[in-house]
């Protein structure tokens, strides 16, 4: 039996579907993490997701790491991700390389901006020089990740576009107050209120849309909230915004499913799993060209990609959606149907064929979200 070991930081809500999908393929699956769910993520509404059937190891000691690495190496594949931010994760990487385990990376691109950008590139490049020969694959989050890791020196033939994948959600009957205001077009933004997310840009965009036509729902909290509320007042749109704060994920997905458009205006997002959540609810998306999940918006009926930090482009994209009116049930159904290619089962099937290519010489696969009617659509 094959065994997949995911070395990361925590039990994330955007990895549980993939890991359980791997179990359904008949594999063993293990998550090695530093903690179950970090306090900052819990503050954003995360809870411990369902990893039923997956073995969980939390903050392992060296003896436990060596036991995991030494267990049936012929049939075990190790993917190193956010665990490399911790001493125990770096120890595991060194031991895996020394032991000649089947191994690779599963990671998003680092933020290239600011004075730390070159240092992040240097860190990844040094890691590639030290361990790159032992890395048999890189599961890079989106085309942004592909560009980042090839820039760090990994050969293109080892790099595979990948992503984050969220749980499927049964859309409940409409309950949000949209029913009380049928003329309003509901826009939702789900983001930590921090500078990188550029929620300020979205608020300014709302101020340039026709008055009284749209309502913005902001889900999330953070250090920027007071400043953002002030901007809303100055833009004259304070009454057109609902501030929901941080909410449990199920409640967030309910709101997304009842909105006409999700906007993720980030300056940078390694992926942006809220894009998956919106598409799986049948809600179109606008995100920036520096969000990894922009790869999921390859056709305009699902959404649009705009240049980051560009107010005019964001206003124009939202205005086009506003003119089309509330999302029809037919469009919602079409988007939800398409989202079958980004389920945990579909991602696990793609990952299995990636490994068949890497270790058995099969053809290099195309990600299911690019090959919409390919073999992985489920």
mmCIF file of C-alpha atoms in Angstrom:
data_model
loop_
_atom_site.group_PDB
_atom_site.id
_atom_site.type_symbol
_atom_site.label_atom_id
_atom_site.label_comp_id
_atom_site.label_asym_id
_atom_site.label_seq_id
_atom_site.Cartn_x
_atom_site.Cartn_y
_atom_site.Cartn_z
ATOM 1 C CA UNK A 1 0.000 0.000 0.000
ATOM 2 C CA UNK A 2 1.326 3.443 -0.924
ATOM 3 C CA UNK A 3 1.766 5.992 1.848
ATOM 4 C CA UNK A 4 1.688 9.805 1.429
ATOM 5 C CA UNK A 5 3.208 11.926 4.224
ATOM 6 C CA UNK A 6 2.433 15.641 4.267
ATOM 7 C CA UNK A 7 4.902 17.656 6.413
ATOM 8 C CA UNK A 8 3.269 21.007 7.157
ATOM 9 C CA UNK A 9 2.399 23.477 9.920
ATOM 10 C CA UNK A 10 -1.185 22.701 10.984
ATOM 11 C CA UNK A 11 -4.398 20.848 10.199
ATOM 12 C CA UNK A 12 -5.600 23.326 7.595
ATOM 13 C CA UNK A 13 -9.142 23.483 6.253
ATOM 14 C CA UNK A 14 -7.719 23.637 2.720
ATOM 15 C CA UNK A 15 -5.895 20.295 3.006
ATOM 16 C CA UNK A 16 -8.383 17.950 4.665
ATOM 17 C CA UNK A 17 -10.341 17.230 1.470
ATOM 18 C CA UNK A 18 -7.159 16.280 -0.407
ATOM 19 C CA UNK A 19 -5.864 14.032 2.369
ATOM 20 C CA UNK A 20 -9.145 12.184 2.718
ATOM 21 C CA UNK A 21 -9.253 11.891 -1.072
ATOM 22 C CA UNK A 22 -5.889 10.148 -0.930
ATOM 23 C CA UNK A 23 -7.273 7.699 1.650
ATOM 24 C CA UNK A 24 -10.227 6.969 -0.653
ATOM 25 C CA UNK A 25 -7.738 5.982 -3.359
ATOM 26 C CA UNK A 26 -6.587 3.171 -1.064
ATOM 27 C CA UNK A 27 -3.419 4.925 0.150
ATOM 28 C CA UNK A 28 -2.286 5.490 3.694
ATOM 29 C CA UNK A 29 -2.022 9.182 4.539
ATOM 30 C CA UNK A 30 -0.228 11.000 7.343
ATOM 31 C CA UNK A 31 -0.196 14.653 8.369
ATOM 32 C CA UNK A 32 2.869 15.733 10.365
ATOM 33 C CA UNK A 33 2.174 19.165 11.859
ATOM 34 C CA UNK A 34 3.463 21.588 14.465
ATOM 35 C CA UNK A 35 0.019 22.121 16.005
ATOM 36 C CA UNK A 36 -3.588 21.260 15.268
ATOM 37 C CA UNK A 37 -4.859 24.776 14.456
ATOM 38 C CA UNK A 38 -2.935 27.947 15.299
ATOM 39 C CA UNK A 39 -4.525 30.602 17.542
ATOM 40 C CA UNK A 40 -4.471 33.209 14.769
ATOM 41 C CA UNK A 41 -6.377 30.862 12.441
ATOM 42 C CA UNK A 42 -8.898 30.037 15.140
ATOM 43 C CA UNK A 43 -9.405 33.787 15.562
ATOM 44 C CA UNK A 44 -10.308 33.891 11.857
ATOM 45 C CA UNK A 45 -13.003 31.240 12.336
ATOM 46 C CA UNK A 46 -11.067 28.045 11.639
ATOM 47 C CA UNK A 47 -11.843 24.875 13.546
ATOM 48 C CA UNK A 48 -10.134 21.490 13.460
ATOM 49 C CA UNK A 49 -11.230 19.999 10.117
ATOM 50 C CA UNK A 50 -12.229 16.414 9.429
ATOM 51 C CA UNK A 51 -9.133 14.336 8.773
ATOM 52 C CA UNK A 52 -10.966 11.040 9.259
ATOM 53 C CA UNK A 53 -8.824 8.101 8.145
ATOM 54 C CA UNK A 54 -5.625 10.217 8.133
ATOM 55 C CA UNK A 55 -2.886 9.553 10.689
ATOM 56 C CA UNK A 56 -1.997 12.728 12.616
ATOM 57 C CA UNK A 57 1.410 13.388 14.206
ATOM 58 C CA UNK A 58 1.851 16.643 16.141
ATOM 59 C CA UNK A 59 5.289 18.223 16.716
ATOM 60 C CA UNK A 60 7.304 15.014 16.510
ATOM 61 C CA UNK A 61 10.537 14.411 18.365
ATOM 62 C CA UNK A 62 13.585 13.190 16.467
ATOM 63 C CA UNK A 63 12.920 9.534 17.240
ATOM 64 C CA UNK A 64 9.384 9.829 15.818
ATOM 65 C CA UNK A 65 10.679 11.637 12.717
ATOM 66 C CA UNK A 66 13.231 8.928 12.069
ATOM 67 C CA UNK A 67 10.586 6.233 12.549
ATOM 68 C CA UNK A 68 8.292 7.891 9.973
ATOM 69 C CA UNK A 69 11.119 8.326 7.478
ATOM 70 C CA UNK A 70 12.293 4.743 7.903
ATOM 71 C CA UNK A 71 8.881 3.130 7.467
ATOM 72 C CA UNK A 72 8.557 1.255 4.142
ATOM 73 C CA UNK A 73 10.596 3.789 2.097
ATOM 74 C CA UNK A 74 9.864 2.010 -1.185
ATOM 75 C CA UNK A 75 6.144 2.761 -0.894
ATOM 76 C CA UNK A 76 6.210 6.092 0.978
ATOM 77 C CA UNK A 77 6.291 9.558 -0.595
ATOM 78 C CA UNK A 78 7.082 12.605 1.543
ATOM 79 C CA UNK A 79 5.958 16.132 0.637
ATOM 80 C CA UNK A 80 7.587 18.939 2.633
ATOM 81 C CA UNK A 81 5.750 22.219 3.042
ATOM 82 C CA UNK A 82 5.297 24.666 5.903
ATOM 83 C CA UNK A 83 7.012 22.266 8.339
ATOM 84 C CA UNK A 84 10.261 23.689 6.981
ATOM 85 C CA UNK A 85 9.601 26.845 9.000
ATOM 86 C CA UNK A 86 10.298 24.829 12.185
ATOM 87 C CA UNK A 87 13.508 23.214 13.452
ATOM 88 C CA UNK A 88 11.907 19.755 13.582
ATOM 89 C CA UNK A 89 10.767 20.132 9.948
ATOM 90 C CA UNK A 90 14.222 21.112 8.751
ATOM 91 C CA UNK A 91 15.669 18.165 10.659
ATOM 92 C CA UNK A 92 13.175 15.879 8.929
ATOM 93 C CA UNK A 93 14.170 17.280 5.524
ATOM 94 C CA UNK A 94 17.862 16.654 6.194
ATOM 95 C CA UNK A 95 17.227 13.113 7.398
ATOM 96 C CA UNK A 96 14.941 12.378 4.447
ATOM 97 C CA UNK A 97 17.636 13.560 2.030
ATOM 98 C CA UNK A 98 20.287 11.476 3.778
ATOM 99 C CA UNK A 99 18.022 8.436 3.780
ATOM 100 C CA UNK A 100 17.250 8.851 0.056
ATOM 101 C CA UNK A 101 13.505 8.848 0.672
ATOM 102 C CA UNK A 102 11.028 9.514 -2.091
ATOM 103 C CA UNK A 103 10.477 13.205 -1.464
ATOM 104 C CA UNK A 104 9.583 16.616 -2.824
ATOM 105 C CA UNK A 105 8.052 19.971 -1.967
ATOM 106 C CA UNK A 106 4.413 21.042 -1.681
ATOM 107 C CA UNK A 107 4.422 24.804 -1.305
ATOM 108 C CA UNK A 108 3.146 28.159 -2.501
ATOM 109 C CA UNK A 109 5.336 30.960 -3.791
ATOM 110 C CA UNK A 110 6.787 33.338 -1.241
ATOM 111 C CA UNK A 111 5.794 36.993 -1.253
ATOM 112 C CA UNK A 112 8.361 38.608 -3.592
ATOM 113 C CA UNK A 113 7.605 42.177 -2.493
ATOM 114 C CA UNK A 114 9.453 44.507 -0.146
ATOM 115 C CA UNK A 115 12.989 44.297 1.116
ATOM 116 C CA UNK A 116 12.359 40.754 2.361
ATOM 117 C CA UNK A 117 11.459 39.529 -1.121
ATOM 118 C CA UNK A 118 15.060 38.904 -2.281
ATOM 119 C CA UNK A 119 15.848 37.263 1.074
ATOM 120 C CA UNK A 120 12.944 34.848 0.613
ATOM 121 C CA UNK A 121 14.201 33.994 -2.865
ATOM 122 C CA UNK A 122 17.703 33.476 -1.457
ATOM 123 C CA UNK A 123 16.411 31.143 1.266
ATOM 124 C CA UNK A 124 14.561 28.978 -1.266
ATOM 125 C CA UNK A 125 17.487 29.032 -3.682
ATOM 126 C CA UNK A 126 19.923 27.899 -0.993
ATOM 127 C CA UNK A 127 17.523 25.110 -0.031
ATOM 128 C CA UNK A 128 17.373 24.084 -3.684
ATOM 129 C CA UNK A 129 21.189 24.039 -3.886
ATOM 130 C CA UNK A 130 21.397 21.911 -0.730
ATOM 131 C CA UNK A 131 18.532 19.518 -1.381
ATOM 132 C CA UNK A 132 17.381 20.084 -4.971
ATOM 133 C CA UNK A 133 19.010 16.943 -6.310
ATOM 134 C CA UNK A 134 17.037 14.891 -3.805
ATOM 135 C CA UNK A 135 13.743 16.648 -4.589
ATOM 136 C CA UNK A 136 11.939 14.519 -7.166
ATOM 137 C CA UNK A 137 8.932 16.830 -7.516
ATOM 138 C CA UNK A 138 7.654 20.278 -6.585
ATOM 139 C CA UNK A 139 3.890 20.671 -6.111
ATOM 140 C CA UNK A 140 3.704 24.419 -6.676
ATOM 141 C CA UNK A 141 0.566 26.371 -5.776
ATOM 142 C CA UNK A 142 -0.670 27.815 -9.055
ATOM 143 C CA UNK A 143 1.302 29.240 -11.951
ATOM 144 C CA UNK A 144 2.664 31.823 -9.504
ATOM 145 C CA UNK A 145 4.251 28.949 -7.619
ATOM 146 C CA UNK A 146 5.540 27.374 -10.813
ATOM 147 C CA UNK A 147 7.282 30.631 -11.770
ATOM 148 C CA UNK A 148 8.672 31.086 -8.260
ATOM 149 C CA UNK A 149 10.238 27.639 -7.959
ATOM 150 C CA UNK A 150 11.672 27.634 -11.464
ATOM 151 C CA UNK A 151 13.168 31.062 -10.677
ATOM 152 C CA UNK A 152 14.723 29.456 -7.588
ATOM 153 C CA UNK A 153 16.428 26.947 -9.883
ATOM 154 C CA UNK A 154 14.185 23.868 -9.899
ATOM 155 C CA UNK A 155 13.979 22.351 -13.398
ATOM 156 C CA UNK A 156 10.600 22.778 -15.059
ATOM 157 C CA UNK A 157 10.192 19.028 -15.567
ATOM 158 C CA UNK A 158 10.093 18.575 -11.765
ATOM 159 C CA UNK A 159 7.512 21.322 -11.132
ATOM 160 C CA UNK A 160 3.776 20.584 -11.209
ATOM 161 C CA UNK A 161 0.952 23.108 -10.823
ATOM 162 C CA UNK A 162 -1.022 22.319 -7.705
ATOM 163 C CA UNK A 163 -3.414 24.119 -5.379
ATOM 164 C CA UNK A 164 -5.359 24.089 -2.160
ATOM 165 C CA UNK A 165 -8.681 22.284 -2.035
ATOM 166 C CA UNK A 166 -11.579 22.869 0.341
ATOM 167 C CA UNK A 167 -14.399 20.698 1.566
ATOM 168 C CA UNK A 168 -17.591 20.441 -0.453
ATOM 169 C CA UNK A 169 -20.456 22.447 0.997
ATOM 170 C CA UNK A 170 -24.153 21.706 0.811
ATOM 171 C CA UNK A 171 -25.730 25.052 -0.038
ATOM 172 C CA UNK A 172 -28.652 25.634 2.361
ATOM 173 C CA UNK A 173 -31.802 27.577 1.496
ATOM 174 C CA UNK A 174 -31.359 31.345 1.124
ATOM 175 C CA UNK A 175 -31.514 33.082 4.501
ATOM 176 C CA UNK A 176 -29.375 36.204 4.253
ATOM 177 C CA UNK A 177 -31.142 39.583 4.260
ATOM 178 C CA UNK A 178 -30.650 39.762 0.501
ATOM 179 C CA UNK A 179 -34.247 38.537 0.336
ATOM 180 C CA UNK A 180 -35.301 41.776 2.024
ATOM 181 C CA UNK A 181 -33.347 43.917 -0.447
ATOM 182 C CA UNK A 182 -33.786 42.223 -3.837
ATOM 183 C CA UNK A 183 -32.571 45.258 -5.798
ATOM 184 C CA UNK A 184 -29.116 45.189 -4.212
ATOM 185 C CA UNK A 185 -26.182 43.355 -5.739
ATOM 186 C CA UNK A 186 -24.316 41.603 -2.921
ATOM 187 C CA UNK A 187 -20.512 41.595 -2.995
ATOM 188 C CA UNK A 188 -18.603 39.630 -0.369
ATOM 189 C CA UNK A 189 -14.969 39.927 0.662
ATOM 190 C CA UNK A 190 -13.539 37.299 3.013
ATOM 191 C CA UNK A 191 -10.113 38.355 4.224
ATOM 192 C CA UNK A 192 -8.013 39.219 7.221
ATOM 193 C CA UNK A 193 -8.099 42.998 7.583
ATOM 194 C CA UNK A 194 -4.387 43.538 7.028
ATOM 195 C CA UNK A 195 -2.577 45.725 4.456
ATOM 196 C CA UNK A 196 -1.662 42.812 2.153
ATOM 197 C CA UNK A 197 -5.325 42.033 1.468
ATOM 198 C CA UNK A 198 -6.033 45.546 0.032
ATOM 199 C CA UNK A 199 -9.610 45.703 1.332
ATOM 200 C CA UNK A 200 -9.152 49.484 1.221
ATOM 201 C CA UNK A 201 -9.046 49.264 -2.566
ATOM 202 C CA UNK A 202 -12.344 47.398 -2.640
ATOM 203 C CA UNK A 203 -14.007 49.994 -0.399
ATOM 204 C CA UNK A 204 -12.805 52.774 -2.699
ATOM 205 C CA UNK A 205 -14.113 50.813 -5.678
ATOM 206 C CA UNK A 206 -17.520 50.597 -4.003
ATOM 207 C CA UNK A 207 -17.524 54.378 -3.781
ATOM 208 C CA UNK A 208 -17.156 54.616 -7.563
ATOM 209 C CA UNK A 209 -20.035 52.286 -8.366
ATOM 210 C CA UNK A 210 -23.572 53.609 -8.980
ATOM 211 C CA UNK A 211 -25.000 54.662 -5.625
ATOM 212 C CA UNK A 212 -27.570 52.378 -4.047
ATOM 213 C CA UNK A 213 -26.944 49.446 -6.382
ATOM 214 C CA UNK A 214 -24.480 47.302 -4.400
ATOM 215 C CA UNK A 215 -23.956 46.148 -0.834
ATOM 216 C CA UNK A 216 -20.541 44.974 0.410
ATOM 217 C CA UNK A 217 -20.229 42.297 3.083
ATOM 218 C CA UNK A 218 -16.801 42.167 4.729
ATOM 219 C CA UNK A 219 -16.040 38.968 6.630
ATOM 220 C CA UNK A 220 -12.880 39.024 8.691
ATOM 221 C CA UNK A 221 -11.055 41.095 11.259
ATOM 222 C CA UNK A 222 -7.618 42.503 11.850
ATOM 223 C CA UNK A 223 -5.442 45.493 12.607
ATOM 224 C CA UNK A 224 -6.761 47.510 9.645
ATOM 225 C CA UNK A 225 -10.424 47.545 10.636
ATOM 226 C CA UNK A 226 -10.530 51.019 12.197
ATOM 227 C CA UNK A 227 -8.691 52.544 9.225
ATOM 228 C CA UNK A 228 -10.957 50.755 6.756
ATOM 229 C CA UNK A 229 -14.086 51.990 8.538
ATOM 230 C CA UNK A 230 -12.699 55.500 8.324
ATOM 231 C CA UNK A 231 -12.097 55.092 4.580
ATOM 232 C CA UNK A 232 -15.669 53.870 4.160
ATOM 233 C CA UNK A 233 -16.921 57.041 5.845
ATOM 234 C CA UNK A 234 -14.752 59.294 3.711
ATOM 235 C CA UNK A 235 -15.909 57.505 0.555
ATOM 236 C CA UNK A 236 -19.538 57.897 1.575
ATOM 237 C CA UNK A 237 -20.237 54.152 1.535
ATOM 238 C CA UNK A 238 -20.414 53.355 5.261
ATOM 239 C CA UNK A 239 -24.121 52.519 4.997
ATOM 240 C CA UNK A 240 -23.457 50.163 2.088
ATOM 241 C CA UNK A 241 -21.113 47.911 4.070
ATOM 242 C CA UNK A 242 -21.818 45.157 6.587
ATOM 243 C CA UNK A 243 -18.880 44.351 8.863
ATOM 244 C CA UNK A 244 -19.298 40.736 9.996
ATOM 245 C CA UNK A 245 -15.987 40.209 11.772
ATOM 246 C CA UNK A 246 -14.469 36.740 11.958
ATOM 247 C CA UNK A 247 -17.021 33.947 11.612
ATOM 248 C CA UNK A 248 -16.925 30.129 11.657
ATOM 249 C CA UNK A 249 -16.132 28.702 8.234
ATOM 250 C CA UNK A 250 -19.574 27.152 7.740
ATOM 251 C CA UNK A 251 -21.209 30.536 8.319
ATOM 252 C CA UNK A 252 -18.740 32.198 5.956
ATOM 253 C CA UNK A 253 -19.614 29.732 3.224
ATOM 254 C CA UNK A 254 -23.311 30.362 3.789
ATOM 255 C CA UNK A 255 -22.768 34.081 3.165
ATOM 256 C CA UNK A 256 -20.646 33.382 0.085
ATOM 257 C CA UNK A 257 -23.362 31.110 -1.323
ATOM 258 C CA UNK A 258 -25.917 33.926 -1.000
ATOM 259 C CA UNK A 259 -23.750 36.622 -2.607
ATOM 260 C CA UNK A 260 -23.550 37.628 -6.249
ATOM 261 C CA UNK A 261 -19.797 38.134 -6.371
ATOM 262 C CA UNK A 262 -16.729 37.417 -4.259
ATOM 263 C CA UNK A 263 -13.826 39.853 -4.533
ATOM 264 C CA UNK A 264 -10.296 39.083 -3.326
ATOM 265 C CA UNK A 265 -8.293 42.288 -3.962
ATOM 266 C CA UNK A 266 -5.012 41.106 -2.397
ATOM 267 C CA UNK A 267 -1.646 42.581 -3.210
ATOM 268 C CA UNK A 268 -0.379 39.017 -2.821
ATOM 269 C CA UNK A 269 -1.912 35.657 -1.890
ATOM 270 C CA UNK A 270 0.022 32.426 -2.296
ATOM 271 C CA UNK A 271 -3.279 30.786 -3.183
ATOM 272 C CA UNK A 272 -6.533 32.186 -1.727
ATOM 273 C CA UNK A 273 -8.752 29.203 -0.846
ATOM 274 C CA UNK A 274 -11.797 31.468 -0.520
ATOM 275 C CA UNK A 275 -11.818 31.463 -4.333
ATOM 276 C CA UNK A 276 -12.415 27.697 -4.224
ATOM 277 C CA UNK A 277 -15.164 28.185 -1.664
ATOM 278 C CA UNK A 278 -16.941 30.705 -3.853
ATOM 279 C CA UNK A 279 -16.771 28.601 -7.014
ATOM 280 C CA UNK A 280 -17.998 25.526 -5.175
ATOM 281 C CA UNK A 281 -20.987 27.624 -4.058
ATOM 282 C CA UNK A 282 -21.638 28.809 -7.625
ATOM 283 C CA UNK A 283 -20.551 32.394 -6.884
ATOM 284 C CA UNK A 284 -18.390 34.211 -9.482
ATOM 285 C CA UNK A 285 -15.060 35.668 -8.359
ATOM 286 C CA UNK A 286 -12.831 38.647 -9.054
ATOM 287 C CA UNK A 287 -9.281 38.352 -7.770
ATOM 288 C CA UNK A 288 -5.948 39.946 -8.604
ATOM 289 C CA UNK A 289 -3.179 38.620 -10.786
ATOM 290 C CA UNK A 290 -1.061 38.039 -7.657
ATOM 291 C CA UNK A 291 -3.397 35.408 -6.180
ATOM 292 C CA UNK A 292 -2.431 31.807 -6.880
ATOM 293 C CA UNK A 293 -6.076 30.782 -7.216
ATOM 294 C CA UNK A 294 -6.466 33.029 -10.265
ATOM 295 C CA UNK A 295 -5.711 29.825 -12.182
ATOM 296 C CA UNK A 296 -9.286 28.727 -11.443
ATOM 297 C CA UNK A 297 -10.742 31.691 -13.349
ATOM 298 C CA UNK A 298 -9.718 30.673 -16.825
ATOM 299 C CA UNK A 299 -13.135 31.445 -18.329
ATOM 300 C CA UNK A 300 -15.019 34.703 -17.851
ATOM 301 C CA UNK A 301 -18.294 33.114 -16.780
ATOM 302 C CA UNK A 302 -16.574 32.000 -13.558
ATOM 303 C CA UNK A 303 -14.906 35.332 -12.864
ATOM 304 C CA UNK A 304 -12.158 37.755 -13.780
ATOM 305 C CA UNK A 305 -8.539 38.481 -12.918
ATOM 306 C CA UNK A 306 -7.470 42.120 -12.550
ATOM 307 C CA UNK A 307 -4.063 43.724 -12.032
ATOM 308 C CA UNK A 308 -3.258 44.166 -8.369
ATOM 309 C CA UNK A 309 -3.321 47.632 -6.788
ATOM 310 C CA UNK A 310 -5.280 48.924 -9.801
ATOM 311 C CA UNK A 311 -8.424 50.740 -8.697
ATOM 312 C CA UNK A 312 -9.683 51.505 -12.201
ATOM 313 C CA UNK A 313 -9.420 47.867 -13.301
ATOM 314 C CA UNK A 314 -11.181 46.676 -10.152
ATOM 315 C CA UNK A 315 -14.007 49.194 -10.570
ATOM 316 C CA UNK A 316 -14.489 48.205 -14.218
ATOM 317 C CA UNK A 317 -14.589 44.483 -13.430
ATOM 318 C CA UNK A 318 -17.115 44.893 -10.616
ATOM 319 C CA UNK A 319 -19.213 47.280 -12.732
ATOM 320 C CA UNK A 320 -19.455 44.657 -15.505
ATOM 321 C CA UNK A 321 -20.789 42.113 -13.016
ATOM 322 C CA UNK A 322 -23.144 44.681 -11.520
ATOM 323 C CA UNK A 323 -24.643 45.404 -14.929
ATOM 324 C CA UNK A 324 -25.315 41.698 -15.432
ATOM 325 C CA UNK A 325 -27.384 41.711 -12.241
ATOM 326 C CA UNK A 326 -27.789 39.054 -9.582
ATOM 327 C CA UNK A 327 -26.373 35.635 -10.382
ATOM 328 C CA UNK A 328 -28.935 33.397 -12.073
ATOM 329 C CA UNK A 329 -29.582 29.909 -10.780
ATOM 330 C CA UNK A 330 -28.444 28.536 -14.144
ATOM 331 C CA UNK A 331 -25.075 30.238 -13.817
ATOM 332 C CA UNK A 332 -24.716 29.101 -10.219
ATOM 333 C CA UNK A 333 -25.407 25.524 -11.281
ATOM 334 C CA UNK A 334 -22.903 25.789 -14.140
ATOM 335 C CA UNK A 335 -20.151 27.065 -11.819
ATOM 336 C CA UNK A 336 -20.902 24.448 -9.168
ATOM 337 C CA UNK A 337 -20.829 21.746 -11.836
ATOM 338 C CA UNK A 338 -17.439 22.950 -13.069
ATOM 339 C CA UNK A 339 -16.084 22.965 -9.503
ATOM 340 C CA UNK A 340 -16.157 19.170 -9.530
ATOM 341 C CA UNK A 341 -12.623 19.416 -10.883
ATOM 342 C CA UNK A 342 -11.368 21.060 -7.661
ATOM 343 C CA UNK A 343 -12.765 18.602 -5.126
ATOM 344 C CA UNK A 344 -10.485 16.645 -2.828
ATOM 345 C CA UNK A 345 -11.144 13.480 -4.833
ATOM 346 C CA UNK A 346 -10.207 15.157 -8.104
ATOM 347 C CA UNK A 347 -7.037 16.650 -6.594
ATOM 348 C CA UNK A 348 -6.029 13.288 -5.112
ATOM 349 C CA UNK A 349 -6.518 11.547 -8.471
ATOM 350 C CA UNK A 350 -4.355 14.207 -10.141
ATOM 351 C CA UNK A 351 -1.673 13.810 -7.453
ATOM 352 C CA UNK A 352 -1.608 10.057 -7.990
ATOM 353 C CA UNK A 353 -0.967 10.525 -11.721
ATOM 354 C CA UNK A 354 1.757 13.087 -10.926
ATOM 355 C CA UNK A 355 3.489 10.403 -8.872
ATOM 356 C CA UNK A 356 2.975 7.831 -11.620
ATOM 357 C CA UNK A 357 4.770 10.260 -13.952
ATOM 358 C CA UNK A 358 7.590 10.951 -11.485
ATOM 359 C CA UNK A 359 8.237 7.364 -10.413
ATOM 360 C CA UNK A 360 6.883 5.223 -13.261
ATOM 361 C CA UNK A 361 7.513 7.337 -16.344
ATOM 362 C CA UNK A 362 3.873 7.933 -17.282
ATOM 363 C CA UNK A 363 2.924 11.072 -19.270
ATOM 364 C CA UNK A 364 3.036 14.352 -17.368
ATOM 365 C CA UNK A 365 -0.573 15.173 -16.436
ATOM 366 C CA UNK A 366 -2.511 18.394 -16.891
ATOM 367 C CA UNK A 367 -4.217 19.790 -13.759
ATOM 368 C CA UNK A 368 -7.948 19.018 -13.789
ATOM 369 C CA UNK A 369 -8.883 22.692 -13.451
ATOM 370 C CA UNK A 370 -7.089 23.321 -16.751
ATOM 371 C CA UNK A 371 -8.424 20.209 -18.516
ATOM 372 C CA UNK A 372 -12.069 20.779 -17.593
ATOM 373 C CA UNK A 373 -13.400 17.696 -19.360
ATOM 374 C CA UNK A 374 -10.354 15.577 -18.663
ATOM 375 C CA UNK A 375 -10.190 12.279 -16.830
ATOM 376 C CA UNK A 376 -9.993 13.900 -13.414
ATOM 377 C CA UNK A 377 -13.265 15.771 -13.466
ATOM 378 C CA UNK A 378 -15.489 14.260 -10.759
#
